[in-house]
PDB file of C-alpha atoms and ligand atoms in Angstrom:
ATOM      1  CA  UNK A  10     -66.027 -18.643 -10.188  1.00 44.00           C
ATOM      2  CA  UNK A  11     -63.371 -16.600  -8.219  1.00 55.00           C
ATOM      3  CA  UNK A  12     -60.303 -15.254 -10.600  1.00 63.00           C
ATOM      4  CA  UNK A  13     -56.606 -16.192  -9.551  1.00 87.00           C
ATOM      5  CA  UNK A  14     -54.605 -13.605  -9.218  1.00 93.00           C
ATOM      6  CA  UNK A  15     -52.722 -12.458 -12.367  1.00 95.00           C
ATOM      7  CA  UNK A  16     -50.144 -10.925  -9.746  1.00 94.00           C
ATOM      8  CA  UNK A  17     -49.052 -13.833  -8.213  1.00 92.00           C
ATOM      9  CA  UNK A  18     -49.029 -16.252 -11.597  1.00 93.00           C
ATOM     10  CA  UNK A  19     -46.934 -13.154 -12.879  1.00 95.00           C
ATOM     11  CA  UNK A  20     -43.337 -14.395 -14.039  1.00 95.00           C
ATOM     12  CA  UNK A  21     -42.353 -11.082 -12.839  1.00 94.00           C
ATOM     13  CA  UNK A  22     -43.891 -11.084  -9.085  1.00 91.00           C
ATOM     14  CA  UNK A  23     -41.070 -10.952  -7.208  1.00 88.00           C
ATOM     15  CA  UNK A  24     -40.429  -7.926  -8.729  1.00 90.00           C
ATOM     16  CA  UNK A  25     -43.732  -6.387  -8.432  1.00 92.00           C
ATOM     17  CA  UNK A  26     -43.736  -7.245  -4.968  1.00 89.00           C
ATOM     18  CA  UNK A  27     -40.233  -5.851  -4.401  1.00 85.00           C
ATOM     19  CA  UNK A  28     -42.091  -2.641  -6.647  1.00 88.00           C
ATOM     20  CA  UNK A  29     -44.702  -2.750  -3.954  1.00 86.00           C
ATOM     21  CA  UNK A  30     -43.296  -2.954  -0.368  1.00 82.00           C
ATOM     22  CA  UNK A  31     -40.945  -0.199  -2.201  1.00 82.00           C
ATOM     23  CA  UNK A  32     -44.143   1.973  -2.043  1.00 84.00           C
ATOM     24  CA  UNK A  33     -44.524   2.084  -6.122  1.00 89.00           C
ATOM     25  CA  UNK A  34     -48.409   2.946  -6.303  1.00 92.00           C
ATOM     26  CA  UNK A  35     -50.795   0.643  -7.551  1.00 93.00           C
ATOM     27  CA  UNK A  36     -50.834   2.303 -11.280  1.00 94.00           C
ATOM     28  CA  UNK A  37     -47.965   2.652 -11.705  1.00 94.00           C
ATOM     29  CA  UNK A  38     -46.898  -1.379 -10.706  1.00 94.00           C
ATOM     30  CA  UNK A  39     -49.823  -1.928 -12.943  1.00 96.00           C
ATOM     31  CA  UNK A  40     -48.377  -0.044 -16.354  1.00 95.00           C
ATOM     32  CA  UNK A  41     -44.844  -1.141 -15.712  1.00 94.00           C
ATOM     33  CA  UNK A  42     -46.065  -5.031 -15.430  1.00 95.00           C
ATOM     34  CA  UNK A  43     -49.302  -4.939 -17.888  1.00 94.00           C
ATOM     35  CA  UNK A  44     -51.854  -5.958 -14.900  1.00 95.00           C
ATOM     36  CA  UNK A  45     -54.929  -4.326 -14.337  1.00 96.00           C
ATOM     37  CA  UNK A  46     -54.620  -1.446 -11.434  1.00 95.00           C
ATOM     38  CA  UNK A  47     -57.704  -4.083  -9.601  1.00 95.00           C
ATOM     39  CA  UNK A  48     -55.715  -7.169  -9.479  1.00 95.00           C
ATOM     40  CA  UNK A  49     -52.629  -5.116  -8.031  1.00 95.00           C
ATOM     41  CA  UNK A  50     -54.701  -3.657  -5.435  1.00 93.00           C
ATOM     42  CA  UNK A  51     -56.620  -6.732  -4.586  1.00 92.00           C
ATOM     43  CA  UNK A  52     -52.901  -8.776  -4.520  1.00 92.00           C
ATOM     44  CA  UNK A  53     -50.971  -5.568  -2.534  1.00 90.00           C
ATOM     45  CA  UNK A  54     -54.421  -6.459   0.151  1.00 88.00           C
ATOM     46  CA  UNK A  55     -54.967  -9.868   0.115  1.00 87.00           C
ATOM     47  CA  UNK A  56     -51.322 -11.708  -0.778  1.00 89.00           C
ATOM     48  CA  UNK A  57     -48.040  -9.490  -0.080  1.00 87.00           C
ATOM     49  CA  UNK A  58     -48.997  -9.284   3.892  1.00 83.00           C
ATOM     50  CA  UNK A  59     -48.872 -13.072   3.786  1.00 81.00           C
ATOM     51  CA  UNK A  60     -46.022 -12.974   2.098  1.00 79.00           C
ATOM     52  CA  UNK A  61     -44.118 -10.815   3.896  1.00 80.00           C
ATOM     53  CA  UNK A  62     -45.163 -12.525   6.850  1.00 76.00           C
ATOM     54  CA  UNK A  63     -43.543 -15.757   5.781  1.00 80.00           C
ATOM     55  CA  UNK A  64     -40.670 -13.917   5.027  1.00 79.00           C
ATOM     56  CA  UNK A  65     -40.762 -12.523   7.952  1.00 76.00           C
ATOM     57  CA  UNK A  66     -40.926 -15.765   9.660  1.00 80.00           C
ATOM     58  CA  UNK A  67     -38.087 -17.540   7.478  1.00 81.00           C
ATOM     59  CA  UNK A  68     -35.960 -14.332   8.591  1.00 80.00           C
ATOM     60  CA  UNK A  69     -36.628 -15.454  11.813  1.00 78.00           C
ATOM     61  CA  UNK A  70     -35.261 -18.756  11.245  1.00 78.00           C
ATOM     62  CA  UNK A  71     -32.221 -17.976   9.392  1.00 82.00           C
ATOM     63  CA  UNK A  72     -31.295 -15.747  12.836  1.00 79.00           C
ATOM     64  CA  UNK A  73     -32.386 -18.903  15.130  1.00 77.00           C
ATOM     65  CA  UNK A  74     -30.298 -20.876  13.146  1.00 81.00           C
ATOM     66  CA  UNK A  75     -27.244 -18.330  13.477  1.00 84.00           C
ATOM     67  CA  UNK A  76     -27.774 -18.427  17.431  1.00 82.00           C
ATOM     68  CA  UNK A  77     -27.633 -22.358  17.278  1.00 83.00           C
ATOM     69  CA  UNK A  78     -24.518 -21.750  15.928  1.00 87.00           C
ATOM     70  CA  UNK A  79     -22.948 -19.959  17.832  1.00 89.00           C
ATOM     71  CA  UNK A  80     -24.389 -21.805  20.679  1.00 88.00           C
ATOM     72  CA  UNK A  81     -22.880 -25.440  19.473  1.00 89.00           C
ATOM     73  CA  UNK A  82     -18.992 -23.366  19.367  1.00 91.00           C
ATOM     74  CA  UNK A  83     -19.452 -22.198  22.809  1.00 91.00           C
ATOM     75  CA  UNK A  84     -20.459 -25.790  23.285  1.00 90.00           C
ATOM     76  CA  UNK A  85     -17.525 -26.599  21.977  1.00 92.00           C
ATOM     77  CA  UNK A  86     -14.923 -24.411  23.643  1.00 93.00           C
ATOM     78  CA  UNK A  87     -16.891 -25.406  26.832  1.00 92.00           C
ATOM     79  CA  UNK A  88     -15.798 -29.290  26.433  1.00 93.00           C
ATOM     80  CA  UNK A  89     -12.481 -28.011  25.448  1.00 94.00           C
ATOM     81  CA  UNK A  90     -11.531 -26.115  28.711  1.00 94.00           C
ATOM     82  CA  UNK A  91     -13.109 -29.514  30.597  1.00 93.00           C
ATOM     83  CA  UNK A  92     -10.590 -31.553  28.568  1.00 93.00           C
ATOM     84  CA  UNK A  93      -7.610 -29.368  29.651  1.00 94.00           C
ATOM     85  CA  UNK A  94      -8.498 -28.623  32.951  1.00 93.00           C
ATOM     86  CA  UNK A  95      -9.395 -32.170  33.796  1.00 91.00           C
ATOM     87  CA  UNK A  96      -5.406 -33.023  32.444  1.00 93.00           C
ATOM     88  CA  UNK A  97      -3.887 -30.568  34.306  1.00 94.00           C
ATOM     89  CA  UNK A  98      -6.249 -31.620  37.725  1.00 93.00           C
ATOM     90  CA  UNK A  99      -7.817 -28.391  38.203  1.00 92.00           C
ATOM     91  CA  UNK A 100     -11.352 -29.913  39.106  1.00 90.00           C
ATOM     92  CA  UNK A 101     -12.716 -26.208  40.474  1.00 91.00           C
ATOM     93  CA  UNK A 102     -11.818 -24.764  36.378  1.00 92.00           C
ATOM     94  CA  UNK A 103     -13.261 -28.177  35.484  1.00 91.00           C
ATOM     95  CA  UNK A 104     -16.506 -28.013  37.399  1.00 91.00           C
ATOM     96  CA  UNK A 105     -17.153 -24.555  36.356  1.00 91.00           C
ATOM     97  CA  UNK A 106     -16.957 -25.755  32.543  1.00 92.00           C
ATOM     98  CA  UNK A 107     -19.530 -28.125  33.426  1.00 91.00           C
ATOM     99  CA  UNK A 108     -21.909 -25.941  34.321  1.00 89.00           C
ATOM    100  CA  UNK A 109     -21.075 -24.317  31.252  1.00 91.00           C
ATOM    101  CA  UNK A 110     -21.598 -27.183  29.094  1.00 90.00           C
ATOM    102  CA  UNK A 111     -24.973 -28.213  30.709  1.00 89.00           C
ATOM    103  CA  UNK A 112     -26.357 -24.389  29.928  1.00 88.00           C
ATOM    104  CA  UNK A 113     -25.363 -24.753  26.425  1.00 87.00           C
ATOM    105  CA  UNK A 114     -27.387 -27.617  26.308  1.00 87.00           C
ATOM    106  CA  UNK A 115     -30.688 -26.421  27.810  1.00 85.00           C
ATOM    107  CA  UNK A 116     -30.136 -23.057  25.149  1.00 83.00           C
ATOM    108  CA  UNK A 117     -29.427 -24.999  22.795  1.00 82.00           C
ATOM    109  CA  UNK A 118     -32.814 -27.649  23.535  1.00 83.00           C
ATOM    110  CA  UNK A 119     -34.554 -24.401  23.653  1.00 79.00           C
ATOM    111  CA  UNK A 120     -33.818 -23.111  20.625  1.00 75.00           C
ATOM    112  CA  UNK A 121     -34.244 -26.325  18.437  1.00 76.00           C
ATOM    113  CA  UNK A 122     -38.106 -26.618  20.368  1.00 74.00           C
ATOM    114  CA  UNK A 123     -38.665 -23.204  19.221  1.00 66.00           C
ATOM    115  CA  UNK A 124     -37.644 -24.016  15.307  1.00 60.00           C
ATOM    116  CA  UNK A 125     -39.677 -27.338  15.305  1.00 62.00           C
ATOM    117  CA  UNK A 126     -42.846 -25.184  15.956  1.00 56.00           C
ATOM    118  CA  UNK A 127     -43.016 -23.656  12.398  1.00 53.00           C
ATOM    119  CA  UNK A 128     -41.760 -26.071  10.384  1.00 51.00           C
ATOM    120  CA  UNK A 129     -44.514 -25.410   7.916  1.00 53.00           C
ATOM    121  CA  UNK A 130     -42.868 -21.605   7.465  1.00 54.00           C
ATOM    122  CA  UNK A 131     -39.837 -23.419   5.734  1.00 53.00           C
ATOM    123  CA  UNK A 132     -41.957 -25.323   3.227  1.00 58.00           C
ATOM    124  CA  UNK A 133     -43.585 -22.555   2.049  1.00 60.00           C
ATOM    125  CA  UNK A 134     -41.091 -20.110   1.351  1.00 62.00           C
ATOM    126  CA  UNK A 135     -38.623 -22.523  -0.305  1.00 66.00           C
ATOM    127  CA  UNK A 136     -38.068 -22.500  -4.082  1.00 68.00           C
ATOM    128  CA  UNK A 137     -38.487 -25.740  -4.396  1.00 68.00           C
ATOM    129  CA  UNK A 138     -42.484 -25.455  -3.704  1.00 70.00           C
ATOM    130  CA  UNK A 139     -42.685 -22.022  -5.224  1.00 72.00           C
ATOM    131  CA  UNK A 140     -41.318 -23.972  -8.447  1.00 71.00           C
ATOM    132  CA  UNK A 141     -43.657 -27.210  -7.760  1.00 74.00           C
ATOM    133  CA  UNK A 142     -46.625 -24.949  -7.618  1.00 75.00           C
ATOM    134  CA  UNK A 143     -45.993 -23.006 -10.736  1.00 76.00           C
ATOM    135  CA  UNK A 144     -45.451 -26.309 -12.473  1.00 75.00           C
ATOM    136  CA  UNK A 145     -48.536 -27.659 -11.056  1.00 76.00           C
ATOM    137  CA  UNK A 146     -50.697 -24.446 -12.035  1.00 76.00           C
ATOM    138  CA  UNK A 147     -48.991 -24.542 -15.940  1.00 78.00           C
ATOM    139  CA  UNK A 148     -49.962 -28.301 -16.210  1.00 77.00           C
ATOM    140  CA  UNK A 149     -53.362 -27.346 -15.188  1.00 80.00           C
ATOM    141  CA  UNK A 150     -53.624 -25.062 -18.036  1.00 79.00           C
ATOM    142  CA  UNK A 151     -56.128 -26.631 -20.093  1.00 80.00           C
ATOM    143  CA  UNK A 152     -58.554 -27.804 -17.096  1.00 79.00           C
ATOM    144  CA  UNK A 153     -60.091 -24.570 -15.890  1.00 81.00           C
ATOM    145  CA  UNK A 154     -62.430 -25.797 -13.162  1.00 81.00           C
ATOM    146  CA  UNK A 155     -59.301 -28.093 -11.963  1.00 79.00           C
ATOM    147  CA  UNK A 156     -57.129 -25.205 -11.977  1.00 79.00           C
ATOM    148  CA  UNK A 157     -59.624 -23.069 -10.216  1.00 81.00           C
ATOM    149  CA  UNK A 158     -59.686 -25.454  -7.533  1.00 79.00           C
ATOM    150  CA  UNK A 159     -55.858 -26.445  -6.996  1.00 77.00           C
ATOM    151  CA  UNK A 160     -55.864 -22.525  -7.018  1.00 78.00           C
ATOM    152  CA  UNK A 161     -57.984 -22.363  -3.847  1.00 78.00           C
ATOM    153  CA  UNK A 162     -56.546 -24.797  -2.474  1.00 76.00           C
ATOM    154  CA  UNK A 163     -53.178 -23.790  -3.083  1.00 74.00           C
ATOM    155  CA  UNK A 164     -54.385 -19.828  -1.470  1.00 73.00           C
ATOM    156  CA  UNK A 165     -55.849 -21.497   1.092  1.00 71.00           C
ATOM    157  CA  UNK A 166     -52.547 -23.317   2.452  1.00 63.00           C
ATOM    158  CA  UNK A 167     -50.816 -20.124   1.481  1.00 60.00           C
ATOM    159  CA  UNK A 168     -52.198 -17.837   3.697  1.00 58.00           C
ATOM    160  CA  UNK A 169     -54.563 -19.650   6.017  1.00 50.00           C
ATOM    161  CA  UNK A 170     -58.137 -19.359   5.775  1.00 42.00           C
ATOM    162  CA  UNK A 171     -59.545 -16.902   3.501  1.00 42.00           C
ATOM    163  CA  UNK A 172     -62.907 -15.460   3.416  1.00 40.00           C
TER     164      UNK A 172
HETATM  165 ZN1   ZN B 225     -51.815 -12.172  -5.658  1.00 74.31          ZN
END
């Protein structure tokens, strides 16, 4: 039966990742954390790239979701100039913040079609289901072969399919 990894059901992973992408060799992440030199090396090859990957992609999404912003004020100022130039009859100004409005709109439909592809990204990443699945692995505790499989299963969503 395939071992979990005592890396990544460490209480202190985040750190030993942070250790790791910080280009701490594998012994010495492995004295400072009491984890064999193995499961460091196996964790540093087979988890952190997904890992960083996700982090990667919810990076990615925190910028998207700064560009939607910033989209939604020119949006904003957009309708604004309309309003005024439409009071003080200047259709040409008026027109011209038309246009302006409708581009904001296709950027904007643009952006929010690229962010519904990977909504997946979010879910894993977020503490909520980094808490849920330590919670779920503790409570499996005293069912080895349950574990073991929730374990897999839980890899397997993690980082895609594994060999
Ligand atoms: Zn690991």
């Amino acid at each position: 039966m395939p071992r979990s990894c005592t890396v990544c059901e460490h209480p202190d992973r985040e750190a030993i990742d942070r250790a790791l992408v910080g280009g701490a060799s594998n012994r010495s992440a492995a004295s400072l954390y009491d984890v064999s030199e193995a499961a460091v090396r196996r964790h540093k090859g087979n988890h952190l790239p997904a890992k960083l990957v996700m982090a990667q992609a919810a990076e990615e999404v925190a910028q998207a979701d700064d560009l939607i912003e910033q989209v939604r004020d020119l949006q904003r100022r957009a309708l604004d100039i309309l309003d005024k130039a439409e009071e003080a009859g200047e259709l040409r100004t008026a027109l011209g913040a038309i246009r302006e409005a409708r581009g904001n709109l296709e950027l904007l439909a643009k952006l929010l079609g690229d962010l519904d592809e990977r909504p997946v990204v979010n879910v894993l990443v977020s503490p909520e289901w980094l808490e849920l699945r330590a919670v779920i692995v503790g409570a499996l505790e005293p069912h080895p072969d349950a574990r073991g499989a929730v374990l897999r299963a839980l890899e397997g969503a993690d980082n895609g399919s594994r060999a």
